[in-house]
Amino acid sequence: MAAPRTALLAHLQTWRPYTLWYPGLVGLAGATLAGSHPVTGQLVVAWAAPTLGWVAGHYLGDYYDRDLDALSKPQRPIPSGRLSPRAAVATGIGCVIAVAALALWANWRAVAVAAAAMAGIVAYSRVLKGRGLSGNLIRGMLTALTVLFGAMAVQPWPPWRALPFALVFLAHDTASNLVGTLRDVDGDREGGYATVPVRQGVRRATHTAAALYLAAVAVACAATALVPGDTAGYLVLLSAAALCGAGAFGLLLRSPGHLAPALAL
């Protein structure tokens, strides 16, 4: 039983369970922006397809990063030998096929959005992750596409009012991805990844991420009138998000030039 249990735990670790709730909620947010009353099947697609795409991204990303992770994160499933590279690729491709099937069932036009997201995942992991801000922007673009996909799970084309919220998530996830590079500076430098903190230093990367987060909050405030339903509740939650972001970036901005991985996380 030890081997199957070890393999199962390796897969669960690859999924990053502490982040797994996020893409599905973004897809559901896109569905609410469609303006109509989505049925259960549409909501399932809006949640399940981004979640499976997220999992596929982790499998494929870990495959492409296996040499870098061997240097900086040897405890991860592939470099530790608990998950084979072939199994990671096969499972990732299986998730991609499931995403395509869900998209096709809901709205054939959404297949193009899903395909763009999958292409972005491969481009990020294979080419752009180590090329500065362009890699962070691609990561943010994936979540922006998730908003549009969620809307297209409900109606043929995303409504124009979904676009500002796609921009919100573009800026937000570019910022969060940039913060993620702050904890991997030594490993990225050793592995030849020219991320923003490797090129320009931790302080510059931190200020850039904070500016992006502020831009996300500003666009979200400006788009308040486009929110369907409870505007007051939206503003309460947006205020809470802004305060949490201010607290988190306050810790980063007050920290010395080198960040401990735990603080960046």
Tab-separated table of N, CA, C and O in Angstrom, residues 125-190:
chain	number	residue	atom	x	y	z
A	125	SER	N	5.411	28.211	-18.890
A	125	SER	CA	6.284	27.227	-18.260
A	125	SER	C	7.530	26.940	-19.090
A	125	SER	O	8.621	26.751	-18.536
A	126	ARG	N	7.370	26.931	-20.412
A	126	ARG	CA	8.470	26.501	-21.281
A	126	ARG	C	9.404	27.640	-21.665
A	126	ARG	O	10.607	27.434	-21.832
A	127	VAL	N	8.848	28.864	-21.812
A	127	VAL	CA	9.651	29.949	-22.384
A	127	VAL	C	9.694	31.192	-21.499
A	127	VAL	O	10.764	31.718	-21.188
A	128	LEU	N	8.528	31.682	-21.086
A	128	LEU	CA	8.437	33.040	-20.555
A	128	LEU	C	8.645	33.173	-19.051
A	128	LEU	O	8.845	34.277	-18.555
A	129	LYS	N	8.575	32.077	-18.307
A	129	LYS	CA	8.674	32.170	-16.861
A	129	LYS	C	9.964	32.846	-16.419
A	129	LYS	O	9.973	33.605	-15.442
A	130	GLY	N	11.025	32.588	-17.117
A	130	GLY	CA	12.316	33.145	-16.737
A	130	GLY	C	12.720	34.364	-17.533
A	130	GLY	O	13.909	34.681	-17.600
A	131	ARG	N	11.746	35.076	-18.117
A	131	ARG	CA	12.085	36.228	-18.951
A	131	ARG	C	11.445	37.512	-18.446
A	131	ARG	O	10.929	38.327	-19.211
A	132	GLY	N	11.467	37.687	-17.157
A	132	GLY	CA	11.042	38.954	-16.579
A	132	GLY	C	9.547	39.149	-16.533
A	132	GLY	O	8.764	38.198	-16.425
A	133	LEU	N	9.126	40.399	-16.680
A	133	LEU	CA	7.730	40.753	-16.489
A	133	LEU	C	6.810	40.107	-17.519
A	133	LEU	O	5.623	39.898	-17.234
A	134	SER	N	7.315	39.767	-18.693
A	134	SER	CA	6.461	39.142	-19.701
A	134	SER	C	5.883	37.830	-19.194
A	134	SER	O	4.714	37.501	-19.458
A	135	GLY	N	6.663	37.066	-18.456
A	135	GLY	CA	6.159	35.829	-17.883
A	135	GLY	C	5.084	36.083	-16.853
A	135	GLY	O	4.060	35.381	-16.816
A	136	ASN	N	5.270	37.085	-15.995
A	136	ASN	CA	4.257	37.420	-14.990
A	136	ASN	C	2.968	37.880	-15.654
A	136	ASN	O	1.868	37.548	-15.194
A	137	LEU	N	3.090	38.638	-16.746
A	137	LEU	CA	1.900	39.113	-17.455
A	137	LEU	C	1.129	37.959	-18.089
A	137	LEU	O	-0.108	37.959	-18.086
A	138	ILE	N	1.833	36.983	-18.639
A	138	ILE	CA	1.157	35.814	-19.194
A	138	ILE	C	0.388	35.086	-18.102
A	138	ILE	O	-0.751	34.639	-18.297
A	139	ARG	N	0.976	34.982	-16.929
A	139	ARG	CA	0.291	34.327	-15.812
A	139	ARG	C	-0.991	35.085	-15.447
A	139	ARG	O	-2.029	34.482	-15.169
A	140	GLY	N	-0.920	36.424	-15.449
A	140	GLY	CA	-2.122	37.203	-15.185
A	140	GLY	C	-3.148	37.063	-16.292
A	140	GLY	O	-4.361	37.024	-16.030
A	141	MET	N	-2.692	36.952	-17.531
A	141	MET	CA	-3.597	36.799	-18.661
A	141	MET	C	-4.410	35.517	-18.559
A	141	MET	O	-5.577	35.468	-18.968
A	142	LEU	N	-3.826	34.469	-17.987
A	142	LEU	CA	-4.557	33.209	-17.842
A	142	LEU	C	-5.808	33.394	-16.985
A	142	LEU	O	-6.873	32.843	-17.278
A	143	THR	N	-5.695	34.164	-15.914
A	143	THR	CA	-6.862	34.376	-15.061
A	143	THR	C	-7.858	35.318	-15.719
A	143	THR	O	-9.075	35.164	-15.535
A	144	ALA	N	-7.374	36.284	-16.479
A	144	ALA	CA	-8.286	37.139	-17.239
A	144	ALA	C	-9.106	36.304	-18.224
A	144	ALA	O	-10.320	36.510	-18.378
A	145	LEU	N	-8.477	35.330	-18.864
A	145	LEU	CA	-9.201	34.441	-19.774
A	145	LEU	C	-10.210	33.575	-19.018
A	145	LEU	O	-11.264	33.221	-19.557
A	146	THR	N	-9.906	33.269	-17.767
A	146	THR	CA	-10.835	32.482	-16.963
A	146	THR	C	-12.135	33.241	-16.727
A	146	THR	O	-13.222	32.655	-16.747
A	147	VAL	N	-12.035	34.546	-16.500
A	147	VAL	CA	-13.243	35.369	-16.342
A	147	VAL	C	-14.089	35.293	-17.609
A	147	VAL	O	-15.316	35.087	-17.552
A	148	LEU	N	-13.454	35.454	-18.759
A	148	LEU	CA	-14.185	35.412	-20.028
A	148	LEU	C	-14.757	34.027	-20.289
A	148	LEU	O	-15.887	33.889	-20.779
A	149	PHE	N	-14.001	32.987	-19.942
A	149	PHE	CA	-14.503	31.630	-20.132
A	149	PHE	C	-15.744	31.396	-19.280
A	149	PHE	O	-16.725	30.797	-19.741
A	150	GLY	N	-15.721	31.860	-18.035
A	150	GLY	CA	-16.880	31.691	-17.167
A	150	GLY	C	-18.116	32.348	-17.746
A	150	GLY	O	-19.218	31.783	-17.692
A	151	ALA	N	-17.945	33.528	-18.313
A	151	ALA	CA	-19.081	34.212	-18.943
A	151	ALA	C	-19.568	33.438	-20.166
A	151	ALA	O	-20.776	33.337	-20.412
A	152	MET	N	-18.640	32.861	-20.922
A	152	MET	CA	-19.007	32.137	-22.144
A	152	MET	C	-19.584	30.757	-21.848
A	152	MET	O	-20.132	30.106	-22.738
A	153	ALA	N	-19.458	30.297	-20.610
A	153	ALA	CA	-20.155	29.068	-20.230
A	153	ALA	C	-21.652	29.305	-20.118
A	153	ALA	O	-22.434	28.356	-20.110
A	154	VAL	N	-22.052	30.584	-20.065
A	154	VAL	CA	-23.459	30.942	-19.889
A	154	VAL	C	-24.070	31.482	-21.168
A	154	VAL	O	-25.227	31.213	-21.491
A	155	GLN	N	-23.296	32.256	-21.937
A	155	GLN	CA	-23.825	32.831	-23.168
A	155	GLN	C	-22.761	32.781	-24.262
A	155	GLN	O	-21.577	32.590	-23.960
A	156	PRO	N	-23.144	32.939	-25.528
A	156	PRO	CA	-22.201	32.710	-26.631
A	156	PRO	C	-20.961	33.590	-26.597
A	156	PRO	O	-19.867	33.139	-26.934
A	157	TRP	N	-21.122	34.843	-26.226
A	157	TRP	CA	-19.990	35.767	-26.185
A	157	TRP	C	-19.960	36.459	-24.819
A	157	TRP	O	-21.018	36.714	-24.247
A	158	PRO	N	-18.776	36.780	-24.305
A	158	PRO	CA	-18.734	37.470	-23.012
A	158	PRO	C	-19.274	38.886	-23.138
A	158	PRO	O	-19.000	39.569	-24.129
A	159	PRO	N	-20.055	39.369	-22.166
A	159	PRO	CA	-20.565	40.737	-22.224
A	159	PRO	C	-19.431	41.738	-22.047
A	159	PRO	O	-18.411	41.439	-21.434
A	160	TRP	N	-19.639	42.928	-22.579
A	160	TRP	CA	-18.572	43.931	-22.504
A	160	TRP	C	-18.239	44.299	-21.077
A	160	TRP	O	-17.106	44.658	-20.759
A	161	ARG	N	-19.228	44.184	-20.166
A	161	ARG	CA	-18.947	44.564	-18.779
A	161	ARG	C	-18.022	43.563	-18.082
A	161	ARG	O	-17.504	43.853	-16.994
A	162	ALA	N	-17.784	42.396	-18.697
A	162	ALA	CA	-16.831	41.455	-18.122
A	162	ALA	C	-15.382	41.898	-18.344
A	162	ALA	O	-14.478	41.472	-17.613
A	163	LEU	N	-15.167	42.746	-19.335
A	163	LEU	CA	-13.793	43.127	-19.695
A	163	LEU	C	-13.049	43.868	-18.581
A	163	LEU	O	-11.879	43.555	-18.314
A	164	PRO	N	-13.685	44.862	-17.905
A	164	PRO	CA	-12.946	45.506	-16.807
A	164	PRO	C	-12.540	44.534	-15.709
A	164	PRO	O	-11.453	44.655	-15.130
A	165	PHE	N	-13.393	43.555	-15.423
A	165	PHE	CA	-13.061	42.594	-14.374
A	165	PHE	C	-11.978	41.625	-14.834
A	165	PHE	O	-11.170	41.154	-14.026
A	166	ALA	N	-11.935	41.355	-16.143
A	166	ALA	CA	-10.811	40.585	-16.672
A	166	ALA	C	-9.505	41.351	-16.464
A	166	ALA	O	-8.471	40.765	-16.115
A	167	LEU	N	-9.556	42.678	-16.643
A	167	LEU	CA	-8.363	43.503	-16.395
A	167	LEU	C	-7.971	43.494	-14.927
A	167	LEU	O	-6.784	43.506	-14.590
A	168	VAL	N	-8.987	43.474	-14.045
A	168	VAL	CA	-8.705	43.402	-12.607
A	168	VAL	C	-7.876	42.150	-12.305
A	168	VAL	O	-6.844	42.205	-11.616
A	169	PHE	N	-8.329	41.006	-12.829
A	169	PHE	CA	-7.617	39.768	-12.548
A	169	PHE	C	-6.280	39.695	-13.277
A	169	PHE	O	-5.336	39.052	-12.795
A	170	LEU	N	-6.187	40.339	-14.428
A	170	LEU	CA	-4.896	40.413	-15.112
A	170	LEU	C	-3.861	41.100	-14.227
A	170	LEU	O	-2.753	40.584	-14.024
A	171	ALA	N	-4.219	42.263	-13.679
A	171	ALA	CA	-3.287	42.996	-12.827
A	171	ALA	C	-3.042	42.260	-11.515
A	171	ALA	O	-1.903	42.162	-11.038
A	172	HIS	N	-4.110	41.721	-10.920
A	172	HIS	CA	-3.989	41.041	-9.635
A	172	HIS	C	-3.074	39.822	-9.725
A	172	HIS	O	-2.161	39.642	-8.902
A	173	ASP	N	-3.288	38.975	-10.731
A	173	ASP	CA	-2.506	37.751	-10.793
A	173	ASP	C	-1.104	37.980	-11.342
A	173	ASP	O	-0.190	37.202	-11.045
A	174	THR	N	-0.920	39.029	-12.123
A	174	THR	CA	0.451	39.410	-12.487
A	174	THR	C	1.215	39.799	-11.234
A	174	THR	O	2.369	39.405	-11.046
A	175	ALA	N	0.555	40.553	-10.350
A	175	ALA	CA	1.184	40.958	-9.094
A	175	ALA	C	1.497	39.756	-8.217
A	175	ALA	O	2.617	39.625	-7.685
A	176	SER	N	0.529	38.850	-8.053
A	176	SER	CA	0.748	37.712	-7.161
A	176	SER	C	1.819	36.779	-7.712
A	176	SER	O	2.620	36.223	-6.954
A	177	ASN	N	1.864	36.612	-9.040
A	177	ASN	CA	2.906	35.788	-9.631
A	177	ASN	C	4.277	36.422	-9.446
A	177	ASN	O	5.272	35.730	-9.194
A	178	LEU	N	4.331	37.737	-9.542
A	178	LEU	CA	5.588	38.445	-9.328
A	178	LEU	C	6.055	38.292	-7.884
A	178	LEU	O	7.248	38.100	-7.617
A	179	VAL	N	5.116	38.360	-6.943
A	179	VAL	CA	5.474	38.136	-5.541
A	179	VAL	C	6.037	36.726	-5.363
A	179	VAL	O	6.984	36.510	-4.597
A	180	GLY	N	5.462	35.759	-6.087
A	180	GLY	CA	5.963	34.394	-5.990
A	180	GLY	C	7.423	34.260	-6.388
A	180	GLY	O	8.146	33.408	-5.854
A	181	THR	N	7.892	35.094	-7.303
A	181	THR	CA	9.295	35.018	-7.713
A	181	THR	C	10.235	35.563	-6.644
A	181	THR	O	11.440	35.293	-6.694
A	182	LEU	N	9.699	36.301	-5.678
A	182	LEU	CA	10.556	36.873	-4.647
A	182	LEU	C	11.160	35.811	-3.739
A	182	LEU	O	12.212	36.017	-3.141
A	183	ARG	N	10.479	34.675	-3.610
A	183	ARG	CA	10.986	33.628	-2.719
A	183	ARG	C	11.903	32.656	-3.432
A	183	ARG	O	12.454	31.747	-2.799
A	184	ASP	N	12.072	32.803	-4.749
A	184	ASP	CA	12.867	31.852	-5.520
A	184	ASP	C	14.086	32.505	-6.163
A	184	ASP	O	14.608	31.986	-7.149
A	185	VAL	N	14.526	33.623	-5.625
A	185	VAL	CA	15.590	34.383	-6.293
A	185	VAL	C	16.866	33.556	-6.442
A	185	VAL	O	17.457	33.485	-7.532
A	186	ASP	N	17.301	32.926	-5.369
A	186	ASP	CA	18.566	32.186	-5.426
A	186	ASP	C	18.480	31.016	-6.408
A	186	ASP	O	19.386	30.815	-7.229
A	187	GLY	N	17.391	30.254	-6.327
A	187	GLY	CA	17.236	29.119	-7.229
A	187	GLY	C	17.088	29.553	-8.676
A	187	GLY	O	17.654	28.928	-9.578
A	188	ASP	N	16.311	30.643	-8.911
A	188	ASP	CA	16.139	31.134	-10.277
A	188	ASP	C	17.452	31.627	-10.854
A	188	ASP	O	17.759	31.385	-12.026
A	189	ARG	N	18.225	32.318	-10.033
A	189	ARG	CA	19.520	32.810	-10.517
A	189	ARG	C	20.431	31.647	-10.868
A	189	ARG	O	21.104	31.645	-11.920
A	190	GLU	N	20.469	30.635	-10.018
A	190	GLU	CA	21.316	29.476	-10.272
A	190	GLU	C	20.852	28.702	-11.498
A	190	GLU	O	21.674	28.168	-12.260
